[in-house]
Amino acid sequence: MIACVAVVGQQNNPLFIESFTEGEDELKFHYIVHCSLDVIQEKVSNPKKTGSAMNETFLGLLYPTEDYKVYGYLTNTRVKFLLVTTDQDVRDIDVRNFFRRFHAAYVDAVSNPFHVPGKRIISKAFTERVGAIVKSFGAPTT
Amino acid sequence: MAAPTGEREVAESCVEWVSMEMVEAYCRRLHPTKPELAGRRIEAIGYQVGLQLAERYTKERPRFTDHLEAIKFICKDFWVEIFKKQVDNLKTNHRGVFVLQDNQFRWLTHISLDSPLYNGDRVTLETSLSNNAVMAARAAGQYLYFPCGLIRGALTNLGVPCDVSAEVANLPACSFIIRIKA
């Protein structure tokens, strides 16, 4: 069950943050996403220490708390995608697929000539697409 | 029969005409007395488009390790996606200046030169030919504002802040000079 997805820009400014569980405190997700940014920074500056390849886009599990797991993805343009999930047994391939589709939706949203680069993404079409991707997350694949 | 990938396509002539008309509109209709301002406006449009195209074309790739990788990406994949060919020559002075040379720049191939006035004298024919070429080269500079903006936008989004200018030697060859800001 995905709890929250977030897109953070190059200057660590939030571009899009959406939570998918009712009744939870939104601010808590903002806080979790913010802490994960530090982990991303660390991973990017010390590739050997943390074991991930220098130029991989998918950063893997960043930050396990008692209720949530946070996965990260860094694009070539230094935009970060974060996924907060409550599942305990998430497959790596599922998360990679999620980020691939999310990246495609993000690129389409940013290509909108009315979108101002660096400002929040306010496209309804993007929100709907993200909702659809989130719903199909973790669906069993044959 | 294999189904198409679902991507929509646009005729290339539309892109060429829009870019020509953009130069026409900004340089002759909107700011006829201020060519610098028109040039800056067109370059700003190119900058935003370059930002967005860089997002799209680097989607599947692993991240770049340094400035040279980003410039090589521009010369190869980025140029191929937009102009269907690679940049012909890349030169650098290893101090942050790169020159990209394209010997057959796609958006300049359809610019034609006036036929020179020939009144029987070979000397005047040659001088008027070379005059034509010089004037054409200067006029073609206006059509290069947009590509300069494209390159600048793409590089800025990839983390390489820079300035880009263009020069036309003889049509349709042109070169783009990238100066990386320290």
Short mmCIF file of C-alpha atoms in Angstrom, two decimals:
data_model
loop_
_atom_site.label_atom_id
_atom_site.label_comp_id
_atom_site.label_asym_id
_atom_site.label_seq_id
_atom_site.Cartn_x
_atom_site.Cartn_y
_atom_site.Cartn_z
CA MET A 1 0.00 0.00 0.00
CA ILE A 2 1.58 3.20 -1.06
CA ALA A 3 1.25 5.91 1.54
CA CYS A 4 2.76 8.85 -0.27
CA VAL A 5 4.68 9.88 -3.38
CA ALA A 6 6.74 13.03 -3.72
CA VAL A 7 8.70 14.88 -6.38
CA VAL A 8 11.46 17.16 -5.16
CA GLY A 9 13.24 19.58 -7.45
CA GLN A 10 16.87 20.41 -7.99
CA GLN A 11 17.11 22.89 -5.14
CA ASN A 12 15.31 20.49 -2.83
CA ASN A 13 12.08 22.39 -3.34
CA PRO A 14 8.90 20.28 -3.29
CA LEU A 15 7.21 20.05 -6.67
CA PHE A 16 4.55 17.52 -5.94
CA ILE A 17 3.52 15.63 -2.82
CA GLU A 18 0.45 13.46 -2.57
CA SER A 19 -0.64 11.05 0.14
CA PHE A 20 -2.92 8.13 -0.50
CA THR A 21 -4.05 7.11 2.97
CA GLU A 22 -7.00 8.79 4.61
CA GLY A 23 -6.79 10.18 8.06
CA GLU A 24 -3.02 10.21 8.31
CA ASP A 25 -1.23 13.38 9.20
CA GLU A 26 0.06 14.96 5.96
CA LEU A 27 2.75 16.82 7.80
CA LYS A 28 4.28 13.53 8.91
CA PHE A 29 4.85 12.59 5.26
CA HIS A 30 6.40 15.97 4.54
CA TYR A 31 8.79 15.31 7.41
CA ILE A 32 9.68 11.81 6.25
CA VAL A 33 10.30 13.03 2.70
CA HIS A 34 12.49 15.82 4.02
CA CYS A 35 14.64 13.43 6.06
CA SER A 36 15.01 11.15 3.07
CA LEU A 37 16.55 13.99 1.09
CA ASP A 38 19.56 13.86 3.41
CA VAL A 39 19.96 10.17 2.70
CA ILE A 40 19.83 10.82 -1.03
CA GLN A 41 22.50 13.49 -0.69
CA GLU A 42 24.71 11.05 1.19
CA LYS A 43 24.22 8.29 -1.33
CA VAL A 44 25.09 10.56 -4.21
CA SER A 45 28.26 11.90 -2.66
CA ASN A 46 29.65 8.59 -1.36
CA PRO A 47 28.86 5.96 -3.92
CA LYS A 48 31.46 3.43 -2.79
CA LYS A 49 30.52 3.59 0.86
CA THR A 50 26.83 2.96 0.31
CA GLY A 51 27.32 0.35 -2.38
CA SER A 52 25.16 1.78 -5.16
CA ALA A 53 26.55 2.50 -8.62
CA MET A 54 27.62 6.06 -9.30
CA ASN A 55 25.24 6.69 -12.11
CA GLU A 56 22.19 4.56 -11.38
CA THR A 57 18.91 6.37 -11.35
CA PHE A 58 17.21 4.02 -8.90
CA LEU A 59 18.62 4.52 -5.40
CA GLY A 60 16.79 1.75 -3.61
CA LEU A 61 15.59 1.62 -0.05
CA LEU A 62 16.60 4.83 1.69
CA TYR A 63 15.04 5.00 5.07
CA PRO A 64 13.14 2.31 6.92
CA THR A 65 11.12 3.58 9.88
CA GLU A 66 8.90 1.39 12.03
CA ASP A 67 5.81 1.86 9.86
CA TYR A 68 7.13 2.92 6.49
CA LYS A 69 9.78 2.27 3.91
CA VAL A 70 11.05 5.04 1.66
CA TYR A 71 12.46 4.38 -1.81
CA GLY A 72 14.31 6.95 -3.87
CA TYR A 73 15.03 7.65 -7.55
CA LEU A 74 17.22 10.38 -8.93
CA THR A 75 16.85 11.57 -12.52
CA ASN A 76 19.56 12.96 -14.78
CA THR A 77 18.26 16.44 -14.15
CA ARG A 78 18.70 16.09 -10.38
CA VAL A 79 14.99 15.77 -9.71
CA LYS A 80 14.20 13.29 -6.96
CA PHE A 81 11.22 10.98 -6.73
CA LEU A 82 10.33 9.47 -3.37
CA LEU A 83 7.96 6.65 -2.59
CA VAL A 84 6.71 5.97 0.93
CA THR A 85 5.07 2.60 1.36
CA THR A 86 3.58 0.65 4.25
CA ASP A 87 4.08 -2.79 2.73
CA GLN A 88 6.49 -5.07 4.49
CA ASP A 89 7.41 -7.26 1.55
CA VAL A 90 7.91 -5.08 -1.49
CA ARG A 91 9.62 -6.52 -4.54
CA ASP A 92 12.49 -4.55 -6.04
CA ILE A 93 11.15 -5.02 -9.55
CA ASP A 94 7.78 -3.57 -8.56
CA VAL A 95 9.38 -0.42 -7.23
CA ARG A 96 11.56 -0.04 -10.33
CA ASN A 97 8.51 -0.41 -12.55
CA PHE A 98 6.66 2.13 -10.49
CA PHE A 99 9.44 4.65 -10.86
CA ARG A 100 9.70 4.03 -14.58
CA ARG A 101 6.02 4.83 -15.11
CA PHE A 102 6.19 7.72 -12.68
CA HIS A 103 9.13 9.17 -14.58
CA ALA A 104 7.17 8.95 -17.83
CA ALA A 105 4.21 10.76 -16.24
CA TYR A 106 6.56 13.39 -14.79
CA VAL A 107 8.23 14.06 -18.15
CA ASP A 108 4.85 14.54 -19.78
CA ALA A 109 3.73 16.91 -17.03
CA VAL A 110 6.90 19.00 -17.27
CA SER A 111 6.65 19.22 -21.07
CA ASN A 112 3.46 21.21 -20.61
CA PRO A 113 4.25 24.71 -21.95
CA PHE A 114 2.17 26.22 -19.17
CA HIS A 115 4.21 24.55 -16.48
CA VAL A 116 6.79 26.88 -14.99
CA PRO A 117 10.01 24.97 -14.36
CA GLY A 118 10.81 25.00 -10.68
CA LYS A 119 7.27 25.61 -9.52
CA ARG A 120 4.80 23.04 -8.21
CA ILE A 121 3.12 20.70 -10.64
CA ILE A 122 -0.56 21.57 -10.72
CA SER A 123 -1.68 19.47 -13.66
CA LYS A 124 -4.81 17.47 -12.94
CA ALA A 125 -3.90 14.98 -15.63
CA PHE A 126 -0.65 14.28 -13.84
CA THR A 127 -2.45 13.70 -10.54
CA GLU A 128 -4.83 11.26 -12.22
CA ARG A 129 -2.03 9.37 -13.89
CA VAL A 130 -0.14 9.10 -10.65
CA GLY A 131 -3.30 7.86 -8.95
CA ALA A 132 -3.67 5.15 -11.59
CA ILE A 133 -0.02 4.07 -11.25
CA VAL A 134 -0.35 3.94 -7.47
CA LYS A 135 -3.48 1.82 -7.69
CA SER A 136 -1.80 -0.73 -9.90
CA PHE A 137 1.28 -0.91 -7.71
CA GLY A 138 2.00 -4.32 -6.37
CA ALA A 139 -0.63 -5.99 -8.52
CA PRO A 140 0.47 -9.56 -9.18
CA THR A 141 2.19 -9.89 -12.54
CA THR A 142 2.03 -13.15 -14.42
CA MET B 1 1.70 -6.86 -38.18
CA ALA B 2 3.52 -5.01 -35.42
CA ALA B 3 1.48 -2.27 -33.81
CA PRO B 4 3.06 1.18 -33.68
CA THR B 5 4.47 2.25 -30.33
CA GLY B 6 1.58 4.64 -29.77
CA GLU B 7 3.70 7.74 -30.13
CA ARG B 8 2.20 10.55 -32.11
CA GLU B 9 4.24 12.09 -34.87
CA VAL B 10 4.33 15.54 -36.42
CA ALA B 11 5.58 16.43 -39.90
CA GLU B 12 9.06 17.90 -39.75
CA SER B 13 8.12 20.67 -42.14
CA CYS B 14 5.74 22.00 -39.48
CA VAL B 15 8.62 22.34 -37.05
CA GLU B 16 10.72 24.16 -39.63
CA TRP B 17 7.91 26.52 -40.56
CA VAL B 18 7.08 27.32 -36.96
CA SER B 19 10.70 28.14 -36.24
CA MET B 20 10.97 30.31 -39.34
CA GLU B 21 7.74 32.07 -38.53
CA MET B 22 8.88 32.64 -34.95
CA VAL B 23 11.96 34.50 -36.22
CA GLU B 24 9.78 36.45 -38.64
CA ALA B 25 7.30 37.41 -35.93
CA TYR B 26 9.83 38.45 -33.31
CA CYS B 27 12.39 40.12 -35.54
CA ARG B 28 10.12 41.85 -38.00
CA ARG B 29 6.70 42.29 -36.50
CA LEU B 30 7.08 42.57 -32.75
CA HIS B 31 10.50 44.16 -32.31
CA PRO B 32 11.63 45.48 -35.68
CA THR B 33 13.84 48.16 -34.16
CA LYS B 34 15.41 46.02 -31.46
CA PRO B 35 16.98 42.91 -32.93
CA GLU B 36 18.82 42.17 -29.69
CA LEU B 37 15.60 42.03 -27.71
CA ALA B 38 13.97 39.81 -30.31
CA GLY B 39 16.98 37.51 -30.21
CA ARG B 40 16.88 37.28 -26.42
CA ARG B 41 13.16 36.47 -26.46
CA ILE B 42 13.61 33.69 -28.98
CA GLU B 43 16.54 32.33 -27.03
CA ALA B 44 14.42 32.29 -23.88
CA ILE B 45 11.77 30.21 -25.64
CA GLY B 46 14.50 27.84 -26.77
CA TYR B 47 15.79 27.68 -23.20
CA GLN B 48 12.50 26.42 -21.82
CA VAL B 49 12.07 23.91 -24.62
CA GLY B 50 15.64 22.72 -24.08
CA LEU B 51 14.92 22.17 -20.38
CA GLN B 52 11.90 20.05 -21.17
CA LEU B 53 13.57 18.09 -23.97
CA ALA B 54 16.51 17.28 -21.72
CA GLU B 55 14.08 15.74 -19.21
CA ARG B 56 12.50 13.66 -21.92
CA TYR B 57 15.62 12.41 -23.68
CA THR B 58 17.56 11.49 -20.55
CA LYS B 59 14.76 9.38 -19.18
CA GLU B 60 16.26 5.95 -19.61
CA ARG B 61 19.90 6.82 -19.18
CA PRO B 62 22.11 6.49 -16.15
CA ARG B 63 23.31 9.78 -14.73
CA PHE B 64 26.23 11.76 -16.18
CA THR B 65 29.47 11.87 -14.28
CA ASP B 66 30.93 15.14 -15.56
CA HIS B 67 30.51 18.09 -17.92
CA LEU B 68 32.14 16.32 -20.85
CA GLU B 69 29.62 13.48 -20.66
CA ALA B 70 26.77 15.97 -20.77
CA ILE B 71 28.27 17.75 -23.80
CA LYS B 72 28.82 14.44 -25.57
CA PHE B 73 25.19 13.58 -24.91
CA ILE B 74 24.19 16.86 -26.56
CA CYS B 75 26.39 16.13 -29.56
CA LYS B 76 25.11 12.64 -30.05
CA ASP B 77 21.73 11.64 -28.68
CA PHE B 78 20.17 15.07 -28.27
CA TRP B 79 21.21 16.19 -31.76
CA VAL B 80 20.05 12.93 -33.28
CA GLU B 81 16.63 13.23 -31.67
CA ILE B 82 16.09 16.77 -32.88
CA PHE B 83 18.05 17.03 -36.13
CA LYS B 84 18.37 13.36 -37.13
CA LYS B 85 22.15 13.48 -37.26
CA GLN B 86 25.07 13.87 -34.90
CA VAL B 87 27.23 16.93 -34.55
CA ASP B 88 30.08 16.67 -37.03
CA ASN B 89 32.91 18.08 -34.99
CA LEU B 90 33.52 18.85 -31.33
CA LYS B 91 36.46 20.96 -30.27
CA THR B 92 37.49 22.14 -26.85
CA ASN B 93 40.21 24.22 -25.32
CA HIS B 94 39.98 22.21 -22.09
CA ARG B 95 39.25 25.41 -20.24
CA GLY B 96 35.48 25.30 -20.42
CA VAL B 97 34.92 26.35 -24.04
CA PHE B 98 33.46 23.86 -26.49
CA VAL B 99 32.74 24.35 -30.19
CA LEU B 100 30.12 22.17 -31.83
CA GLN B 101 30.29 22.19 -35.60
CA ASP B 102 27.50 21.00 -37.81
CA ASN B 103 28.26 20.97 -41.53
CA GLN B 104 24.70 20.54 -42.63
CA PHE B 105 22.50 22.18 -40.05
CA ARG B 106 19.02 20.96 -40.74
CA TRP B 107 17.14 24.18 -40.15
CA LEU B 108 19.47 26.15 -42.42
CA THR B 109 19.41 23.82 -45.42
CA HIS B 110 16.35 25.47 -46.92
CA ILE B 111 17.68 29.00 -46.86
CA SER B 112 18.47 30.05 -50.42
CA LEU B 113 20.70 32.88 -51.60
CA ASP B 114 19.64 35.52 -54.07
CA SER B 115 21.08 34.96 -57.51
CA PRO B 116 23.62 37.71 -58.09
CA LEU B 117 23.13 40.45 -60.67
CA TYR B 118 25.34 39.55 -63.55
CA ASN B 119 26.16 42.15 -66.12
CA GLY B 120 28.85 40.28 -67.98
CA ASP B 121 31.79 41.11 -65.79
CA ARG B 122 33.41 38.15 -64.03
CA VAL B 123 34.97 40.22 -61.27
CA THR B 124 31.68 41.75 -60.25
CA LEU B 125 30.07 38.30 -60.37
CA GLU B 126 32.57 36.95 -57.88
CA THR B 127 32.31 39.91 -55.52
CA SER B 128 28.56 39.88 -55.61
CA LEU B 129 28.57 36.13 -54.90
CA SER B 130 30.74 36.61 -51.88
CA ASN B 131 28.71 39.62 -50.76
CA ASN B 132 25.61 37.50 -50.99
CA ALA B 133 27.23 34.80 -48.92
CA VAL B 134 28.24 37.28 -46.23
CA MET B 135 24.80 38.85 -46.08
CA ALA B 136 23.17 35.45 -45.99
CA ALA B 137 25.44 34.36 -43.18
CA ARG B 138 24.48 37.40 -41.17
CA ALA B 139 20.77 36.95 -41.79
CA ALA B 140 20.97 33.27 -40.96
CA GLY B 141 22.25 34.19 -37.52
CA GLN B 142 18.69 35.07 -36.55
CA TYR B 143 17.59 31.51 -37.13
CA LEU B 144 20.18 30.25 -34.71
CA TYR B 145 18.86 31.97 -31.58
CA PHE B 146 16.41 29.18 -30.94
CA PRO B 147 18.93 26.32 -31.22
CA CYS B 148 21.29 28.25 -28.93
CA GLY B 149 18.52 28.41 -26.38
CA LEU B 150 17.85 24.71 -26.82
CA ILE B 151 21.44 23.83 -26.03
CA ARG B 152 21.62 26.21 -23.09
CA GLY B 153 18.37 24.89 -21.59
CA ALA B 154 19.37 21.28 -21.99
CA LEU B 155 22.81 21.78 -20.46
CA THR B 156 21.47 23.86 -17.58
CA ASN B 157 19.00 21.15 -16.69
CA LEU B 158 21.81 18.59 -16.74
CA GLY B 159 23.76 20.65 -14.24
CA VAL B 160 26.12 22.51 -16.59
CA PRO B 161 25.42 26.27 -16.45
CA CYS B 162 26.72 27.89 -19.63
CA ASP B 163 26.38 30.51 -22.34
CA VAL B 164 25.84 29.53 -25.94
CA SER B 165 26.42 31.58 -29.08
CA ALA B 166 26.40 30.63 -32.75
CA GLU B 167 28.31 31.53 -35.90
CA VAL B 168 27.59 30.81 -39.52
CA ALA B 169 30.62 30.28 -41.71
CA ASN B 170 28.97 29.28 -44.96
CA LEU B 171 25.45 28.03 -45.22
CA PRO B 172 24.43 25.44 -44.24
CA ALA B 173 27.40 24.84 -41.95
CA CYS B 174 27.35 26.53 -38.57
CA SER B 175 29.04 26.23 -35.23
CA PHE B 176 27.83 26.67 -31.67
CA ILE B 177 30.20 27.94 -29.01
CA ILE B 178 29.49 26.81 -25.46
CA ARG B 179 31.18 28.65 -22.60
CA ILE B 180 30.79 26.92 -19.28
CA LYS B 181 30.24 29.28 -16.38
CA ALA B 182 32.65 28.46 -13.61
#
